[in-house]
């Protein structure tokens, strides 16, 4: 089945979504059934506007740069689609002789991918999903491309901040991490604790109802003992009634905007304990940091792109590429196909076995699971003021 | 004059203060006049408590790790000193046969260094300063070790955030940067704009009174044109009356704590323009990032440490090591001695010629000055959605 191939990006970017694009392009080049490899410029909105780039027109050196380019080099979108939009996309694919459509995105995009697959069922068009999310919340797959790098960023950054804070022990440091509903990224801060660096004293996950009194008494006792405290907190912390611990500050149409969790916790410490506190919020920097890109994550993202390309060529459609873990030490992973309808709009939270009894940290089971994904040891620090 | 050498760290750390320590240790090893090289554990508080580490007891591999260790590996302090403390320090030096004292710190520490030099004038003790500050606000020297790495972090991080934001153009991004009084770090964001990455639309420096109305109308017009906006703002923005643009949230003893400037500006955009906005605040991560360490900064920090050691051996005292720029392109710098009394508690702001007419960005003169300090090109990004 000779035809063109189109890659579409959806949702918020990661540090390796362009590596998957790279994997698709290089795999497609090796295959004669594929005519041109296109990228939709600006996600599904780009498809509907018929804005495509033909990668055969791009110098090879620029294609290589994809592996070190954060965000998405072809742009993405988050516009909701109507049923008519799916039909329009099908006609656009036919017009451009596009027979292979690879959708790279998170839960929202896998939903789009599944709907497109249904709309294309009677057509000569194959639709395959490539998972991508820093949040690691896609079902069935062991983990998602994008997560390992976000995890490495958090682990390395918390190690660095902790080293900074302990060198002049005068304050409580709150580090706010991304991941509004699932705590995977926040949990990765536990990896900061190594023989060569110190980790967080407490980790607060969005899966666990936040207890303000316990937080304050914990911080007080850590501070009394050490003269400082390192706290890592998810941006999405919630009270027992599932409402955010921070107040809404504004509404624009359907979207509500909340204050920053890190700043809120620092203020709690200041006002209730009278202890110096400050918060850091790397935010988007954490999903765009190429220097903290995990080599394992990058390689797996490339493989996922290549595997999606091969799956479509083999006649598969309505599947998403997933990872199955064979072993954590040594790390062994194999690629599998996941029926797209099984992942559509499921959100995968941290399982109980990964969260400690107290709900303020993670288990060894989690760190064993997470460690291979961040791609090698963190930097080693010297520390003499023991 | 045979004697021991002591290194003391003061104030907040940088990404290369340990590199200066490395430079001191390696230079001292080569010189027979120096007995032991000590580090004060925990700054001047460590001196007063006679807590020292003797680096001859440390394996060489750990000394090498200093070059990639953020914060300070021997600890630092910010405790105010009494006149009696200086006298006590002199007796402690004599007790431990310390004849060479190297003080590594910013403006506050250079003040301490100057006072110690005066107290030690009639003694057989030489006091030399090594400059260190991410803020780059020490007088006379062209720049300070620590600044180049903080500048590289800001430039690289803003380039990455900007790439992320433009790939899904739906919001106004505010990046808050460190540097409460001087705009040097904030200004470095201008380097994000290269052939391979996009830079900030506006840069707001603490030297320029913040005009809220102009800010809002500028953001609106940038957003109307591009669909997003990248704003970099100093944590220390002030109104025309020199008060912070954010409200104080709490007081502990003499210290007043203010809200975050980035969050405040994002809220202004949300509430006044009804445009999606969010802020990022890497904060301390920016001075502790080893992956963004500037190779030039690291090398100069090592040289500054070695030069301070040599200066003390040559009989100099009451001087700080400084840099004199001979040329920006090619970059040529030479080390000079600065009388410590000329730098004590002077704070160097951005000069007018480095700030653009509008007060919302920098001049080419600044970027020419700043570029060599960040140590080589930023990462190159691919971008197709033009």
XYZ file of C-alpha atoms in Angstrom:
772
model
C 0.000 0.000 0.000
C 2.032 2.981 -1.261
C 1.078 6.286 0.308
C 2.245 9.264 2.287
C 2.698 9.312 6.035
C 1.587 12.115 8.345
C 2.704 12.800 11.911
C 0.373 14.873 14.111
C 1.324 16.186 17.553
C -1.269 16.860 20.249
C -1.302 18.492 23.690
C 1.564 19.802 25.782
C 5.088 18.929 24.685
C 7.839 16.858 26.326
C 11.627 16.800 26.032
C 11.503 13.842 23.608
C 8.394 14.204 21.443
C 10.690 15.400 18.653
C 12.821 12.295 19.174
C 9.778 10.174 18.301
C 9.298 12.305 15.196
C 12.960 11.627 14.391
C 12.363 7.888 14.814
C 9.398 8.004 12.421
C 11.302 9.958 9.769
C 14.391 7.720 9.827
C 12.303 4.521 9.814
C 10.101 5.788 6.972
C 13.145 6.682 4.869
C 14.107 3.014 4.866
C 10.770 1.918 3.474
C 9.670 2.120 -0.126
C 5.968 1.860 0.601
C 6.081 5.324 2.081
C 6.040 8.250 -0.292
C 6.501 11.523 1.577
C 6.684 11.994 5.332
C 4.629 15.003 6.360
C 4.266 16.786 9.652
C 1.059 18.637 10.532
C 2.037 22.201 11.442
C 0.165 23.024 14.627
C -1.512 19.710 15.529
C -5.031 18.819 14.393
C -5.658 22.522 13.693
C -2.786 22.249 11.212
C -4.367 19.182 9.616
C -7.700 20.992 9.174
C -5.870 23.996 7.702
C -3.847 21.632 5.459
C -0.602 23.065 6.787
C 2.007 20.375 6.245
C 5.767 20.184 6.063
C 7.379 17.612 3.781
C 10.463 16.354 5.618
C 12.206 15.365 2.405
C 12.767 19.102 1.903
C 14.568 19.428 5.242
C 18.393 19.079 5.415
C 19.481 15.958 7.298
C 21.404 18.042 9.859
C 18.150 19.735 10.862
C 16.433 16.366 11.220
C 19.264 15.349 13.562
C 18.604 18.479 15.654
C 15.150 17.090 16.480
C 16.763 14.899 19.139
C 17.850 17.972 21.101
C 14.828 20.171 20.440
C 12.358 20.640 23.277
C 8.642 21.286 22.747
C 7.469 20.225 19.328
C 9.232 21.458 16.246
C 6.049 21.156 14.173
C 3.709 22.708 16.726
C 0.730 21.248 18.496
C -2.813 22.241 19.432
C -5.464 21.582 22.025
C -8.563 22.689 20.133
C -11.597 20.440 20.744
C -12.788 18.685 17.567
C -16.340 18.228 16.326
C -17.561 14.987 14.655
C -17.483 16.914 11.353
C -13.808 17.703 11.893
C -13.008 13.978 11.816
C -14.792 13.566 8.487
C -13.001 16.614 7.121
C -9.653 15.183 8.213
C -10.420 11.941 6.360
C -11.088 13.873 3.127
C -7.912 15.884 3.616
C -5.896 12.677 4.069
C -7.385 11.276 0.856
C -6.687 14.483 -1.026
C -3.011 14.315 -0.027
C -2.759 10.541 -0.502
C -2.005 10.140 3.219
C -2.481 6.475 4.146
C -0.500 6.347 7.376
C -1.426 8.684 10.199
C 0.662 8.663 13.373
C -0.765 10.568 16.331
C 1.708 11.514 19.025
C 0.188 12.703 22.291
C -1.172 12.057 25.760
C -4.549 10.887 26.954
C -6.489 13.592 25.116
C -4.663 12.877 21.884
C -5.147 9.112 22.232
C -8.862 9.849 22.469
C -8.639 11.862 19.239
C -6.574 9.065 17.742
C -9.234 6.483 18.665
C -12.035 8.579 17.215
C -10.065 9.142 14.032
C -9.429 5.416 13.809
C -13.197 4.805 13.997
C -13.865 7.482 11.372
C -11.225 5.938 9.083
C -12.320 2.324 9.545
C -13.769 1.908 6.085
C -10.969 3.811 4.417
C -7.561 2.790 3.234
C -6.031 4.797 6.111
C -4.181 3.375 9.105
C -4.071 5.240 12.383
C -1.434 4.481 15.020
C -0.792 6.229 18.334
C 2.585 7.128 19.827
C 2.291 7.803 23.557
C 3.775 10.999 24.935
C 3.270 12.689 28.238
C 5.437 13.962 31.040
C 2.599 13.010 33.387
C 2.982 9.267 32.746
C -0.755 8.819 33.117
C -1.580 6.741 30.022
C -3.045 3.342 30.850
C -1.557 -0.123 30.181
C 1.921 0.921 29.004
C 4.593 0.551 31.739
C 5.547 4.201 31.212
C 5.411 6.897 28.526
C 8.093 8.629 26.468
C 8.552 12.066 28.018
C 8.240 10.855 31.584
C 11.836 9.688 32.057
C 13.212 13.117 31.139
C 10.719 14.983 33.331
C 11.644 12.586 36.147
C 15.355 13.142 35.593
C 14.827 16.913 35.642
C 12.999 16.741 38.970
C 15.510 14.361 40.570
C 18.553 16.337 39.403
C 17.014 19.729 40.196
C 15.865 18.714 43.669
C 19.359 17.274 44.343
C 20.869 20.622 43.311
C 18.401 22.731 45.271
C 18.840 20.509 48.342
C 22.624 20.856 48.089
C 22.190 24.632 47.888
C 19.804 24.816 50.831
C 21.847 22.604 53.149
C 24.979 24.645 52.489
C 23.370 27.662 54.197
C 20.772 26.026 56.453
C 18.361 28.838 57.206
C 15.152 28.074 55.403
C 12.437 25.664 54.399
C 12.536 25.048 50.673
C 9.406 24.099 48.772
C 9.833 22.792 45.237
C 6.625 22.720 43.209
C 6.456 20.048 40.522
C 4.209 19.511 37.507
C 1.539 16.805 37.333
C -1.849 18.076 38.421
C -3.661 14.742 38.860
C -1.031 12.012 38.918
C 2.050 12.121 41.141
C 4.564 10.343 38.903
C 6.755 13.395 38.268
C 6.626 14.570 41.871
C 7.547 11.102 43.117
C 10.722 11.086 41.010
C 12.203 13.635 43.437
C 12.953 10.641 45.675
C 15.784 9.713 43.288
C 17.629 12.861 44.400
C 18.732 10.970 47.511
C 21.979 9.205 46.576
C 25.366 8.593 48.148
C 26.415 11.905 46.579
C 23.382 14.107 47.149
C 20.562 14.591 49.585
C 16.915 14.113 48.735
C 13.651 15.654 49.853
C 12.437 15.317 53.429
C 8.831 15.007 52.337
C 7.049 14.417 49.010
C 3.400 15.448 48.676
C 1.470 13.715 45.889
C -1.874 14.722 44.383
C -3.187 11.193 45.025
C -3.056 11.789 48.799
C -5.370 14.274 50.550
C -3.221 17.083 51.942
C -3.284 17.463 55.727
C -2.180 21.004 56.602
C -1.684 20.382 60.333
C 0.437 17.307 59.781
C 2.448 19.173 57.128
C 3.205 22.011 59.536
C 4.159 19.772 62.446
C 6.345 17.637 60.162
C 8.130 20.708 58.792
C 8.664 22.069 62.311
C 10.252 18.863 63.547
C 12.483 18.455 60.460
C 13.597 22.087 60.804
C 14.277 21.669 64.519
C 16.464 18.668 63.790
C 18.342 19.889 60.693
C 17.983 23.666 60.477
C 16.345 23.373 57.079
C 13.819 21.216 55.236
C 13.393 20.168 51.600
C 9.775 19.702 50.577
C 8.575 18.608 47.140
C 4.923 19.239 46.349
C 2.733 18.587 43.328
C 1.059 21.605 41.730
C -2.202 19.686 42.046
C -2.419 19.055 45.805
C -5.972 18.610 46.992
C -7.857 18.600 50.274
C -9.794 15.576 51.516
C -12.867 16.922 49.667
C -10.911 16.834 46.369
C -10.804 20.630 45.991
C -7.390 22.249 45.383
C -5.546 23.432 48.504
C -5.073 26.819 46.818
C -7.852 29.268 46.107
C -9.068 29.990 42.583
C -7.813 33.392 41.466
C -9.678 33.903 38.212
C -11.952 32.336 35.636
C -11.678 32.700 31.855
C -14.583 31.016 30.131
C -14.525 27.383 31.350
C -11.010 27.541 32.772
C -10.336 28.294 36.425
C -6.905 29.537 37.468
C -5.478 28.706 40.862
C -2.656 30.162 42.909
C 0.684 28.374 43.104
C 0.861 25.461 45.536
C 4.560 26.039 46.304
C 4.050 29.702 47.198
C 1.024 28.742 49.286
C 2.965 26.160 51.314
C 5.863 28.593 51.842
C 3.377 31.164 53.115
C 1.874 28.578 55.496
C 5.326 27.901 56.927
C 6.140 31.608 57.252
C 2.872 32.578 58.879
C 2.269 29.558 61.111
C 5.789 28.584 62.110
C 7.628 31.894 61.719
C 10.360 30.048 59.823
C 11.976 31.483 56.694
C 10.570 29.701 53.655
C 10.697 30.109 49.909
C 9.357 28.187 46.958
C 10.777 27.333 43.551
C 8.601 26.493 40.571
C 10.576 25.412 37.526
C 7.250 24.600 35.851
C 7.473 24.344 32.073
C 11.289 24.470 32.284
C 11.006 20.926 33.609
C 9.485 19.479 30.467
C 11.663 21.542 28.122
C 15.094 20.886 29.628
C 17.273 19.148 27.076
C 20.325 18.975 29.326
C 18.228 16.853 31.689
C 16.884 14.709 28.873
C 17.143 11.041 29.887
C 19.189 9.046 27.369
C 16.893 6.042 27.965
C 13.819 8.203 27.401
C 15.225 9.665 24.190
C 16.160 6.251 22.828
C 12.768 4.779 23.722
C 10.990 7.757 22.139
C 12.924 7.151 18.924
C 12.026 3.450 19.083
C 8.361 4.222 19.722
C 8.283 6.438 16.640
C 9.974 3.788 14.508
C 7.684 1.053 15.882
C 4.567 3.127 15.086
C 5.799 3.530 11.540
C 6.410 -0.208 11.179
C 3.056 -1.087 12.772
C 1.209 1.054 10.216
C 3.210 -0.505 7.391
C 2.334 -3.974 8.689
C -1.324 -3.108 8.322
C -2.078 -2.341 11.945
C -4.519 0.413 12.815
C -6.290 1.510 15.979
C -3.300 0.630 18.128
C -0.970 2.610 20.338
C 2.673 1.674 20.841
C 3.306 0.715 24.472
C 6.161 -0.525 26.627
C 6.186 -3.769 28.543
C 8.803 -4.055 31.267
C 10.584 -7.401 31.400
C 13.015 -6.496 34.166
C 14.126 -3.451 36.161
C 17.668 -4.566 36.982
C 19.053 -5.063 34.428
C 16.533 -2.844 32.676
C 14.775 -4.694 29.878
C 11.793 -3.412 28.013
C 9.903 -4.585 24.959
C 7.558 -2.772 22.667
C 3.949 -3.928 22.401
C 0.787 -2.852 20.609
C -2.073 -1.648 22.770
C -5.621 -1.448 21.326
C -6.270 2.286 21.267
C -9.791 1.855 22.626
C -8.347 0.453 25.841
C -6.393 3.600 26.628
C -8.828 6.295 25.484
C -9.217 8.848 28.296
C -8.165 6.516 31.087
C -5.952 8.348 33.570
C -3.364 6.248 35.398
C -2.586 7.351 38.944
C 0.297 6.185 41.166
C -0.614 2.761 42.584
C -0.771 2.362 46.356
C 2.297 0.127 46.437
C 4.421 3.055 45.197
C 3.345 5.437 47.997
C 4.632 5.055 51.566
C 2.309 4.358 54.491
C 2.502 7.881 55.767
C 1.484 9.284 52.361
C 4.453 11.679 52.431
C 6.937 9.794 50.308
C 7.442 6.791 48.035
C 8.380 3.163 48.485
C 11.508 1.357 47.382
C 9.321 -0.404 44.840
C 8.735 2.964 43.192
C 12.399 3.990 43.095
C 13.315 0.570 41.642
C 10.688 1.103 38.971
C 11.664 4.706 38.265
C 15.486 4.581 38.404
C 16.181 2.947 35.000
C 13.916 5.452 33.245
C 15.996 8.514 34.116
C 18.943 7.207 32.104
C 21.981 6.801 34.320
C 23.324 8.263 37.537
C 22.753 11.839 38.582
C 25.743 14.158 38.957
C 28.009 13.433 41.905
C 28.465 16.195 44.471
C 31.196 16.676 47.050
C 30.020 17.468 50.594
C 32.318 18.126 53.521
C 30.146 19.928 56.072
C 28.815 16.703 57.576
C 56.414 32.692 55.514
C 55.362 29.091 56.131
C 51.821 28.673 57.393
C 48.448 27.121 56.808
C 45.819 28.463 54.424
C 42.109 28.787 55.171
C 39.249 29.231 52.710
C 36.016 30.763 54.037
C 32.777 30.925 52.057
C 30.175 33.624 52.667
C 26.624 34.318 51.529
C 24.504 32.527 48.933
C 26.232 30.008 46.689
C 26.829 29.901 42.937
C 27.441 27.112 40.428
C 31.216 27.704 40.536
C 32.184 28.744 44.072
C 33.486 25.213 44.566
C 35.543 25.592 41.395
C 37.363 28.512 43.042
C 37.968 26.302 46.066
C 39.364 23.696 43.664
C 41.662 26.341 42.152
C 42.956 27.297 45.600
C 43.613 23.692 46.637
C 45.449 22.745 43.457
C 47.536 25.937 43.474
C 48.404 25.534 47.161
C 49.545 21.947 46.608
C 52.239 23.245 44.301
C 53.652 25.594 46.918
C 55.929 24.628 49.778
C 55.235 27.730 51.847
C 51.748 26.448 52.475
C 51.302 23.816 55.139
C 47.741 22.570 55.262
C 44.798 23.870 53.251
C 41.754 24.169 55.478
C 38.141 24.954 54.666
C 35.912 26.620 57.262
C 32.831 24.417 57.674
C 29.844 26.741 57.600
C 31.413 30.132 56.767
C 32.502 32.600 59.451
C 30.299 30.724 61.936
C 32.494 27.708 61.207
C 35.634 29.770 61.802
C 34.337 30.946 65.170
C 33.406 27.363 66.088
C 36.854 26.202 64.862
C 35.218 23.725 62.517
C 37.756 23.093 59.774
C 38.386 20.439 57.168
C 41.967 19.666 56.164
C 41.875 18.971 52.424
C 45.001 16.815 52.552
C 42.737 14.179 54.132
C 40.361 14.227 51.149
C 40.853 11.786 48.235
C 41.856 13.534 45.018
C 38.771 12.204 43.186
C 36.563 14.047 45.662
C 38.539 17.256 45.139
C 37.898 16.847 41.398
C 34.157 16.570 42.093
C 34.225 20.144 43.420
C 34.088 21.384 39.830
C 30.644 19.833 39.358
C 29.258 20.497 42.837
C 26.707 23.289 43.184
C 26.242 25.339 46.354
C 29.286 25.202 48.593
C 30.714 21.878 49.649
C 32.065 23.370 52.890
C 28.957 25.332 53.800
C 28.472 29.039 54.221
C 26.761 31.434 56.620
C 25.174 34.845 56.728
C 25.407 35.589 60.444
C 26.288 39.235 61.200
C 29.632 39.597 62.979
C 30.493 41.822 65.969
C 33.833 43.669 66.294
C 34.774 41.085 68.951
C 34.192 38.281 66.444
C 36.976 39.709 64.260
C 39.398 39.688 67.171
C 38.372 36.158 68.051
C 38.943 35.052 64.477
C 42.469 36.500 64.581
C 43.287 34.469 67.717
C 41.820 31.362 66.135
C 43.979 31.870 63.035
C 47.068 32.239 65.221
C 46.167 29.160 67.238
C 45.948 27.089 64.036
C 48.973 28.743 62.421
C 46.736 30.093 59.642
C 48.647 32.831 57.812
C 46.686 32.944 54.566
C 42.960 33.605 54.690
C 40.972 33.575 51.459
C 37.433 34.903 51.670
C 35.108 33.846 48.864
C 31.859 35.760 48.642
C 29.769 38.630 47.354
C 29.435 42.206 48.520
C 28.604 41.302 52.112
C 31.550 38.919 52.320
C 33.919 41.456 50.772
C 32.871 43.805 53.559
C 33.711 41.092 56.102
C 36.950 40.459 54.233
C 37.872 44.156 54.418
C 37.135 44.352 58.138
C 39.144 41.210 58.778
C 42.019 42.685 56.790
C 41.938 45.773 59.035
C 41.823 43.610 62.161
C 44.758 41.539 60.893
C 46.893 44.482 59.776
C 49.464 44.185 62.543
C 49.559 40.407 62.376
C 51.430 37.989 60.193
C 48.146 37.133 58.435
C 47.231 37.934 54.839
C 43.642 38.336 53.775
C 42.603 38.075 50.124
C 39.101 38.176 48.609
C 37.762 35.944 45.825
C 34.652 37.473 44.258
C 31.569 35.319 43.902
C 28.012 36.262 43.147
C 25.369 35.289 40.668
C 24.119 38.883 40.914
C 27.275 40.343 39.313
C 26.971 43.402 41.501
C 30.526 43.711 42.876
C 32.223 46.971 41.905
C 35.296 47.494 39.680
C 35.718 43.911 38.369
C 34.336 43.458 34.822
C 32.204 40.569 36.107
C 32.150 37.992 38.905
C 32.602 34.242 38.967
C 29.130 32.741 39.322
C 27.469 35.230 37.012
C 28.326 33.500 33.710
C 26.653 30.269 34.815
C 23.560 32.030 36.170
C 23.395 33.936 32.880
C 23.736 30.736 30.842
C 20.984 29.107 32.885
C 18.607 31.998 32.226
C 19.420 32.229 28.513
C 19.117 28.464 27.929
C 16.018 28.083 30.090
C 14.211 31.020 28.489
C 15.094 29.620 25.047
C 13.593 26.274 26.072
C 10.478 27.770 27.648
C 9.967 30.047 24.639
C 10.257 27.062 22.290
C 7.677 25.235 24.403
C 5.265 28.156 24.505
C 5.419 28.949 20.799
C 4.722 25.317 19.905
C 1.245 25.605 21.438
C 0.570 29.348 21.259
C -2.185 29.886 23.777
C -0.698 31.769 26.673
C 1.448 34.546 28.029
C 4.497 33.124 29.757
C 6.183 35.012 32.581
C 9.619 33.813 33.661
C 10.773 35.214 36.989
C 14.527 35.568 37.413
C 16.787 36.097 40.418
C 18.574 39.382 41.144
C 16.598 41.579 43.482
C 18.463 44.864 42.978
C 20.626 44.504 39.884
C 19.308 43.277 36.553
C 22.370 41.430 35.258
C 20.866 37.926 35.465
C 17.499 39.012 34.078
C 19.190 40.801 31.181
C 20.979 37.597 30.129
C 17.618 36.267 28.890
C 18.270 38.366 25.776
C 20.863 35.771 24.703
C 18.036 33.264 24.211
C 17.311 34.901 20.869
C 19.526 33.126 18.339
C 19.215 31.760 14.812
C 18.042 28.511 16.447
C 15.787 29.736 19.239
C 13.471 32.582 20.074
C 14.047 35.036 22.854
C 11.859 37.041 25.194
C 9.486 39.686 23.908
C 10.117 41.935 26.896
C 12.675 42.022 29.715
C 11.827 43.901 32.909
C 14.806 44.941 35.032
C 14.812 46.101 38.664
C 16.738 49.223 37.638
C 13.695 50.524 35.701
C 10.492 51.609 37.455
C 7.730 49.193 36.428
C 4.822 50.733 34.557
C 1.800 48.444 34.887
C -0.312 50.114 32.182
C 2.469 50.012 29.629
C 3.189 46.375 30.548
C -0.438 45.385 29.957
C -0.775 47.237 26.675
C 2.547 45.803 25.451
C 1.501 42.258 26.351
C -1.868 42.733 24.636
C -0.289 43.898 21.412
C 2.359 41.140 21.374
C -0.359 38.544 22.035
C -2.580 39.963 19.294
C 0.281 39.714 16.831
C 1.745 36.306 17.789
C -0.839 34.429 19.875
C 1.604 34.196 22.785
C 4.157 36.337 24.597
C 7.408 35.566 26.448
C 8.088 37.930 29.330
C 11.147 37.819 31.590
C 10.903 39.734 34.857
C 13.243 40.263 37.783
C 12.042 39.111 41.195
C 12.874 42.609 42.416
C 10.674 44.786 40.187
C 9.821 48.104 41.798
C 7.360 50.921 41.289
C 8.443 54.498 40.602
C 8.488 55.126 44.376
C 11.036 52.283 44.800
C 8.615 49.989 46.636
C 8.221 46.415 45.327
C 5.386 45.868 42.829
C 4.202 42.940 44.967
C 2.678 43.257 48.413
C 4.500 42.136 51.549
C 2.979 38.904 52.843
C 4.702 38.481 56.184
C 7.388 39.796 58.501
C 9.796 37.694 60.588
C 11.894 39.933 62.807
C 13.633 42.400 60.451
C 12.874 40.432 57.275
C 9.866 41.184 55.117
C 8.602 38.537 52.702
C 6.963 39.515 49.447
C 4.778 37.652 46.988
C 6.247 36.327 43.737
C 6.636 38.877 40.939
C 6.036 36.285 38.197
C 2.771 35.062 39.706
C 1.707 38.684 40.219
C 2.320 39.610 36.567
C 0.515 36.477 35.352
C -2.451 37.434 37.525
C -2.422 40.960 36.093
C -2.598 39.528 32.570
C -5.374 37.082 33.499
C -7.519 39.618 35.297
C -6.994 42.691 33.134
C -6.659 41.183 29.679
C -8.550 37.899 30.092
C -5.646 36.102 28.435
C -4.337 32.766 29.703
C -1.083 33.359 31.569
C 1.249 31.358 33.755
C 4.553 32.006 35.460
C 7.669 29.927 35.998
C 10.132 30.599 38.787
C 13.216 28.399 38.618
C 14.635 30.447 41.518
C 17.469 28.723 43.352
C 17.605 26.032 40.635
C 19.171 28.756 38.494
C 22.242 29.187 40.660
C 22.618 25.473 41.372
C 22.375 24.077 37.847
C 25.596 22.306 36.987
C 24.449 21.256 33.514
C 24.106 24.944 32.695
C 27.465 25.787 34.240
C 29.390 28.045 31.839
C 32.755 26.535 30.913
C 34.252 30.041 30.829
C 32.807 30.814 34.258
C 34.143 27.574 35.728
C 37.617 28.145 34.289
C 37.706 31.746 35.506
C 36.524 30.693 38.962
C 39.384 28.191 39.147
C 41.810 30.894 38.002
C 40.458 33.377 40.547
C 41.026 30.846 43.327
C 44.566 30.109 42.137
C 45.323 33.828 41.742
C 44.104 34.577 45.279
C 46.403 31.871 46.593
C 49.364 33.298 44.662
C 48.560 36.863 45.734
C 48.643 35.870 49.402
C 51.907 34.012 48.877
C 53.388 37.089 47.196
C 52.659 39.039 50.362
C 49.527 40.806 49.204
C 46.734 41.465 51.662
C 43.568 43.568 51.626
C 42.982 42.883 47.953
C 40.245 41.152 45.989
C 40.931 39.296 42.748
C 39.171 41.010 39.853
C 38.821 40.607 36.107
C 39.782 43.211 33.549
C 38.353 42.743 30.073
C 40.786 43.351 27.252
C 38.465 42.373 24.418
C 35.027 40.840 23.898
C 35.590 39.304 20.478
C 37.859 37.420 20.715
C 37.257 37.232 24.442
C 40.355 38.222 26.402
C 40.451 38.813 30.095
C 43.225 39.410 32.574
C 43.313 39.057 36.320
C 43.954 42.126 38.464
C 44.131 42.983 42.148
C 41.488 45.349 43.475
C 42.009 47.100 46.836
C 39.333 45.523 49.017
C 38.345 48.869 50.523
C 37.247 50.057 47.073
C 34.658 47.301 46.706
C 33.285 47.059 50.258
C 29.480 47.224 50.096
C 29.300 49.010 46.762
C 26.487 47.561 44.659
C 26.968 47.684 40.890
C 23.767 48.153 38.861
C 23.322 47.721 35.104
C 24.686 50.845 33.388
C 22.334 52.894 31.204
C 24.165 51.938 28.029
C 23.154 48.289 28.559
C 19.404 49.048 28.812
C 17.320 49.933 25.775
C 15.540 53.294 25.422
C 12.177 51.821 26.170
C 13.443 50.263 29.416
C 11.980 46.882 28.399
C 15.051 45.172 27.002
C 18.807 45.410 26.560
C 21.173 46.922 24.010
C 23.530 45.173 21.634
C 26.334 46.532 23.789
C 25.038 44.375 26.639
C 24.728 41.182 24.602
C 28.258 41.714 23.227
C 29.500 42.099 26.795
C 27.513 39.133 28.130
C 27.897 36.552 25.339
C 31.484 35.397 26.008
C 30.713 34.866 29.700
C 28.118 32.135 29.136
C 30.731 29.834 27.618
C 29.783 28.887 24.077
C 26.635 28.599 22.017
C 23.300 27.562 23.425
C 21.693 24.343 22.182
C 20.369 24.443 18.626
C 16.671 23.791 18.136
C 14.790 22.752 15.010
C 11.655 24.766 14.228
C 9.356 24.105 11.278
C 6.093 25.809 12.187
C 7.211 29.199 10.840
